Structure formats: structure tokens, C-alpha cells
PDB file of C-alpha atoms in Angstrom:
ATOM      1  CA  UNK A  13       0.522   9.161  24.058  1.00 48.00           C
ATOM      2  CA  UNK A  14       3.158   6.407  24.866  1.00 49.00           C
ATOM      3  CA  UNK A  15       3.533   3.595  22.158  1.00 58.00           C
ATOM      4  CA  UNK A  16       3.953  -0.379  22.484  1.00 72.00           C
ATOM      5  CA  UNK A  17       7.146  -0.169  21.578  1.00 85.00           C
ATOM      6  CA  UNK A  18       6.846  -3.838  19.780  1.00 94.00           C
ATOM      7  CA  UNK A  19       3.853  -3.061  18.017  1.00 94.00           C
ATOM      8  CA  UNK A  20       5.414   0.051  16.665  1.00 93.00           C
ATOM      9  CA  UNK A  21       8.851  -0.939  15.988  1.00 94.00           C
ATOM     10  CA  UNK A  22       7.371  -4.032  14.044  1.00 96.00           C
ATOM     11  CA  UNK A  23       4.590  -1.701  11.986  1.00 95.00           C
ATOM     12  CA  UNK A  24       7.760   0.529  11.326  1.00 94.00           C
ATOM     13  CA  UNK A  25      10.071  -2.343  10.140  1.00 96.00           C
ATOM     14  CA  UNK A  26       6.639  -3.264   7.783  1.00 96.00           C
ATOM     15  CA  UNK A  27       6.037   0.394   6.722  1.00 95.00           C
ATOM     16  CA  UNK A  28       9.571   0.464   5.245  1.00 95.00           C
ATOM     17  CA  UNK A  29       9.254  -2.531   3.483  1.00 96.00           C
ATOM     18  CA  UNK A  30       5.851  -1.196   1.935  1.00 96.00           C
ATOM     19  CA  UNK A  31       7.697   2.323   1.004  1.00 94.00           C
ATOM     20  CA  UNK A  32      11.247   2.383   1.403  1.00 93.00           C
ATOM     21  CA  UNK A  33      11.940   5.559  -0.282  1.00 91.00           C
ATOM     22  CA  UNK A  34       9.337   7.781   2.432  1.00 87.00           C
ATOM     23  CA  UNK A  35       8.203   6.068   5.157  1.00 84.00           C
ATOM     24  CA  UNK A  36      10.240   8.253   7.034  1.00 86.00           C
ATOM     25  CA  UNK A  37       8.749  11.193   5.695  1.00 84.00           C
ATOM     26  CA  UNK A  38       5.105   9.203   6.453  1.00 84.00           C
ATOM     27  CA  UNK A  39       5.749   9.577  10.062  1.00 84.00           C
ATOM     28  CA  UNK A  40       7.400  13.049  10.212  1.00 85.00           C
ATOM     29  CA  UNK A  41       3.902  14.034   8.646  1.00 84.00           C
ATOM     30  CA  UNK A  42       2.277  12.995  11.627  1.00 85.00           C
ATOM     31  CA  UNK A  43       4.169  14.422  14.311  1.00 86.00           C
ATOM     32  CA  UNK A  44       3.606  17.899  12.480  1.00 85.00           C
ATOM     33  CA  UNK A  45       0.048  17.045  12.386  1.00 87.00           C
ATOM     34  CA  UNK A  46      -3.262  18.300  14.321  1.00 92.00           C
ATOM     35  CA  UNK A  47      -3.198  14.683  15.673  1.00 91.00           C
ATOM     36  CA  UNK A  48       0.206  13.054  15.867  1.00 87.00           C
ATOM     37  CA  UNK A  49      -0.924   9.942  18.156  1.00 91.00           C
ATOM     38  CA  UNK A  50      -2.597   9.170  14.743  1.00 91.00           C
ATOM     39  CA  UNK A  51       0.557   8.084  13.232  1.00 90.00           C
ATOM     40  CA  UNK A  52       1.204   6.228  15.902  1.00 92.00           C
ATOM     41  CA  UNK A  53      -1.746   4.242  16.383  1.00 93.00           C
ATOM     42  CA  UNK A  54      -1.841   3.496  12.734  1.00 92.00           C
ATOM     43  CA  UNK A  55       1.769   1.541  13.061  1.00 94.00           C
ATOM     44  CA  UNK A  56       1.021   0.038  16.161  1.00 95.00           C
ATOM     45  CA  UNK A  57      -2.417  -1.303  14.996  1.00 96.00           C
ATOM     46  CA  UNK A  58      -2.374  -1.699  10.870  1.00 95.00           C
ATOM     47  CA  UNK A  59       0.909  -2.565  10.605  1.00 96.00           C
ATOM     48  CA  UNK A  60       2.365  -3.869  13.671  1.00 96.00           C
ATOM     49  CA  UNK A  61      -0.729  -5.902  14.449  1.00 96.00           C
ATOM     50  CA  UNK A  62      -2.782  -6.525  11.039  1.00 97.00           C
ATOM     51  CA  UNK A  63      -0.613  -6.298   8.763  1.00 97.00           C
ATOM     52  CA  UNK A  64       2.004  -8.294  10.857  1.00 96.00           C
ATOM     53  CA  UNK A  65      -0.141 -11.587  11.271  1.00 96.00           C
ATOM     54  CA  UNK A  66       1.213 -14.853  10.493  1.00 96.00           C
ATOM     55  CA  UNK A  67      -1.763 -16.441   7.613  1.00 96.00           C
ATOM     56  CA  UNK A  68      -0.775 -13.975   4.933  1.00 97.00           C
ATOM     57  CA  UNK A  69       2.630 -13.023   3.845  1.00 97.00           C
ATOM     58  CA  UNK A  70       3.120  -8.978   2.988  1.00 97.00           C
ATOM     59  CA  UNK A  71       2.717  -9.426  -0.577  1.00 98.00           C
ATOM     60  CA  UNK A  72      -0.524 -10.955  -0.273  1.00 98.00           C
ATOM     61  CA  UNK A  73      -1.855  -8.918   2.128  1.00 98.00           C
ATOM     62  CA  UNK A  74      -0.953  -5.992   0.218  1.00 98.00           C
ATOM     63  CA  UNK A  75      -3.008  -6.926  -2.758  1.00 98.00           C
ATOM     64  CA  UNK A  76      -5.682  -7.642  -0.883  1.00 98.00           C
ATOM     65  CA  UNK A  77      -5.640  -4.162   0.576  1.00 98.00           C
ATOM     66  CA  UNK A  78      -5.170  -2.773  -2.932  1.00 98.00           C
ATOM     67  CA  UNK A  79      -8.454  -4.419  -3.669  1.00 97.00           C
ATOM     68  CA  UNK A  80     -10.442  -3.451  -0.805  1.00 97.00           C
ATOM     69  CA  UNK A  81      -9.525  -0.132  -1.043  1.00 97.00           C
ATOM     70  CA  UNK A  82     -10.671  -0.148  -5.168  1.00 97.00           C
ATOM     71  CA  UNK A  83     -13.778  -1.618  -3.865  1.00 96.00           C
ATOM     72  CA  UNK A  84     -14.408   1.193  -1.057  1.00 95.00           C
ATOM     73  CA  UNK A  85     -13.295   3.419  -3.800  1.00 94.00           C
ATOM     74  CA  UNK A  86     -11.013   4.973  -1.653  1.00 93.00           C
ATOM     75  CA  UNK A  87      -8.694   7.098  -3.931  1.00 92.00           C
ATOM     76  CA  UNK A  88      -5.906   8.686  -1.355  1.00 90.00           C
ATOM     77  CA  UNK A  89      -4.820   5.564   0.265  1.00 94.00           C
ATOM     78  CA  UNK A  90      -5.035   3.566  -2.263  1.00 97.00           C
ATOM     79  CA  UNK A  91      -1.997   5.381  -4.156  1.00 95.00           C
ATOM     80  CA  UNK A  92       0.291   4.513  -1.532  1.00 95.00           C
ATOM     81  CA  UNK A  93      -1.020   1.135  -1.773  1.00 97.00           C
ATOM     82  CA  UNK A  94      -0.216   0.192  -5.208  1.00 97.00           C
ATOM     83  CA  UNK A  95       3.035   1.497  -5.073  1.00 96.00           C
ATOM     84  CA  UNK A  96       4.008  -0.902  -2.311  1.00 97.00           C
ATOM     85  CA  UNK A  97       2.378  -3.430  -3.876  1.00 98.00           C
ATOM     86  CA  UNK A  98       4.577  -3.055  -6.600  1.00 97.00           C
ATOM     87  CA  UNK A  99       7.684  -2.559  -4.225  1.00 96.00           C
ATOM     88  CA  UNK A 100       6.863  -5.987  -3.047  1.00 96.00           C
ATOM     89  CA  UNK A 101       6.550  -7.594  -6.474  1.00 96.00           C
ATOM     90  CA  UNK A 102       3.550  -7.607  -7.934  1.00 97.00           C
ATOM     91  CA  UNK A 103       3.131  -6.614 -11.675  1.00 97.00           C
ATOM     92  CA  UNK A 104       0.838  -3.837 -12.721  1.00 96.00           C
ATOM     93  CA  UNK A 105      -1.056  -6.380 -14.980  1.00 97.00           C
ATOM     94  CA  UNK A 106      -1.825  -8.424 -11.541  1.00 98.00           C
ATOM     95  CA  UNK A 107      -2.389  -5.032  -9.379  1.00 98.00           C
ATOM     96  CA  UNK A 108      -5.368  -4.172 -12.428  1.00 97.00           C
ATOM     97  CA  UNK A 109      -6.678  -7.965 -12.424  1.00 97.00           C
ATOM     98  CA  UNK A 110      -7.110  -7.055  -8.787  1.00 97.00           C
ATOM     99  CA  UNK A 111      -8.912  -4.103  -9.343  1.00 96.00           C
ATOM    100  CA  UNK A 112     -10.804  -5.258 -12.030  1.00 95.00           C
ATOM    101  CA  UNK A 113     -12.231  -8.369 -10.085  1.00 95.00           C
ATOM    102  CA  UNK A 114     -13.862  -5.280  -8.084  1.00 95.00           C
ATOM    103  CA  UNK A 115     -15.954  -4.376 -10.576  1.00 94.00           C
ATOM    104  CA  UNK A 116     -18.249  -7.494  -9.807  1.00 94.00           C
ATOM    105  CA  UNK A 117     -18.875  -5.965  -5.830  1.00 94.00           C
ATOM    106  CA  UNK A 118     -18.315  -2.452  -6.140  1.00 94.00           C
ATOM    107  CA  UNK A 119     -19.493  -1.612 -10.028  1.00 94.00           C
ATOM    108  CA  UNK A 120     -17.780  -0.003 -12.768  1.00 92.00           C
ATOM    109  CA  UNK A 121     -18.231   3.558 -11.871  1.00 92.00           C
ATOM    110  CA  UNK A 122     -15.918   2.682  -8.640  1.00 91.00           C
ATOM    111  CA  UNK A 123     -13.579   0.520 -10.665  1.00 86.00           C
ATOM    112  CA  UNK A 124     -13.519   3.608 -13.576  1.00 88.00           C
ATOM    113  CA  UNK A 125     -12.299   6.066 -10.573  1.00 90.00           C
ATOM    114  CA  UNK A 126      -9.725   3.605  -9.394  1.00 93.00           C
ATOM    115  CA  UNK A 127      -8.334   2.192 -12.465  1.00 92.00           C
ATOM    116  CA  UNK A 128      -8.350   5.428 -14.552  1.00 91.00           C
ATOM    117  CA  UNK A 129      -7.147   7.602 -12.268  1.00 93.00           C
ATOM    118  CA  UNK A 130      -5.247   6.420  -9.157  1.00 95.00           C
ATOM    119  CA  UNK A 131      -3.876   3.111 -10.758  1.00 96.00           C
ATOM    120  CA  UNK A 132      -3.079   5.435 -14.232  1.00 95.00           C
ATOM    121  CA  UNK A 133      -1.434   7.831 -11.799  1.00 95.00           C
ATOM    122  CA  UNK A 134       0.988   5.681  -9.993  1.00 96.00           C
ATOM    123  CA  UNK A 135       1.822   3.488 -12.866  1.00 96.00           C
ATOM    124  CA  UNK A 136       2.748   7.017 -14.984  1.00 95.00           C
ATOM    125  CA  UNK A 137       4.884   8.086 -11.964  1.00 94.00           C
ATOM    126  CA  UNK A 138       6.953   4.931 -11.926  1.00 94.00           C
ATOM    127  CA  UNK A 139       7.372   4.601 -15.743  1.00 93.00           C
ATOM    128  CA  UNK A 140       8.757   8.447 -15.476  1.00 91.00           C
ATOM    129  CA  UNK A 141      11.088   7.348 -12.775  1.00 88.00           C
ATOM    130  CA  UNK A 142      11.873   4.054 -14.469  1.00 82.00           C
ATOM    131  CA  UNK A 143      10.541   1.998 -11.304  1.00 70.00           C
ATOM    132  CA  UNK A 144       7.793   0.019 -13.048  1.00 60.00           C
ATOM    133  CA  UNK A 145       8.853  -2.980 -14.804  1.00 55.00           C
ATOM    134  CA  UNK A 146       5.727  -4.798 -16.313  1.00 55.00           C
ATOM    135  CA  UNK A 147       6.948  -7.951 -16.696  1.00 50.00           C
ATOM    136  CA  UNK A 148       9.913  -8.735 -13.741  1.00 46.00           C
ATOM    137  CA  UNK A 149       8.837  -9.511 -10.735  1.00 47.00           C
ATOM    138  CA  UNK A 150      10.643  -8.125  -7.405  1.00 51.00           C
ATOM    139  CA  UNK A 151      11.415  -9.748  -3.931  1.00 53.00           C
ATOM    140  CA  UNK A 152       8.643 -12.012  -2.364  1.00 53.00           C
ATOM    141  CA  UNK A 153       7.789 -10.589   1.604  1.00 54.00           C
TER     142      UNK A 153
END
């Protein structure tokens, strides 16, 4: 499958902003996949066409996809999720006030999953690696 090479190379360029440390590592999990246009479409479209939009900056888009995904409780993207949220400066008290507010549209048992588990999970990770600082905030996108 051939790529729009803008689309791509911008979705890219917004990829490693959301994960610095393996976005590379993202898309050599693709091409070694059963489906490696996947990859592909998923930069083109997500990031080098939603994600890219002028209306929202990264940041904000970013916690809006953190709280979708709590809401859809959708556990195995939303990991990555959080942890670029917090690359992009939000604070884990505003990434849980996020995922909180879900708990009025998609009910505690969804919120439970999410906030005891996957948000527990990255925020433990990050502590351990002495990424996650509660209180400073990072770079605006």
C-alpha cells in the first residue's frame, strides 16, 4: 500500500511528540505484523489528519482522547494514551479528573477498570522510572 507521504510524515512528526522514547518501535511493530498497511493508515488518518487539525492543540486533544477512551473502557490504548498525555504536560491529578468526569456517561464499573488498573499502571511505571512529576507541568503542544 503506498502512503500520502504528508499525511504520514505529519502523523509521524505527532506520534513522536506523543511517545518519544518508542514511536519508532510503534511502527516497526507494524511492519512485522499480519497487517502492516495498518500502521500506516493509522498515521496517515489519526494522526496526520485528526489529530493534526487546527481547533485543538495536542495537549488538548490528547486528554480528550484519554477520556474517550476511559469512557469506551478501552484498556490497551488507553495506556499509551496517558503516558503521552503526560509527555505533553498534563498532571496525573488532571489525567484522573478526566477520567473521573467519565463516571457520569460511562458508570463506575468502567471508570473502576480504567482508573484502578490502566491509570494505576502507567502512573507506577513512571514513578519507578522517575518520569512522573505530580505537580510540574511539561511543554505545552
Amino acid at each position: 500500500m503506498g502512503t500520502d507521504t504528508d499525511n504520514f510524515q505529519r502523523g509521524l512528526d505527532i506520534l513522536a511528540k506523543i511517545d518519544p522514547e518508542n514511536y519508532k518501535d510503534i511502527m516497526a511493530g507494524f511492519e512485522h505484523s499480519v497487517l502492516p498497511d495498518l500502521g500506516t493508515l493509522a498515521v496517515e488518518f489519526n494522526y496526520g489528519q485528526i489529530f493534526s487539525r487546527p481547533g485543538l492543540d495536542l495537549k488538548s486533544r490528547l486528554l480528550a482522547t484519554v477520556a474517550g477512551l476511559t469512557a469506551l473502557g478501552n484498556t490497551e490504548q488507553l495506556k499509551f494514551y496517558i503516558n503521552g498525555a503526560l509527555n505533553v504536560g498534563w498532571t496525573e491529578e488532571e489525567i484522573l479528573e478526566a477520567m473521573l468526569q467519565m463516571v457520569i456517561y460511562a458508570g463506575f464499573p468502567v471508570a473502576l477498570n480504567t482508573i484502578l488498573t490502566v491509570a494505576n499502571e502507567v502512573f507506577s511505571e513512571r514513578t519507578e522510572k522517575n518520569l512522573l512529576n505530580k505537580k510540574e507541568k511539561q511543554n505545552d503542544y
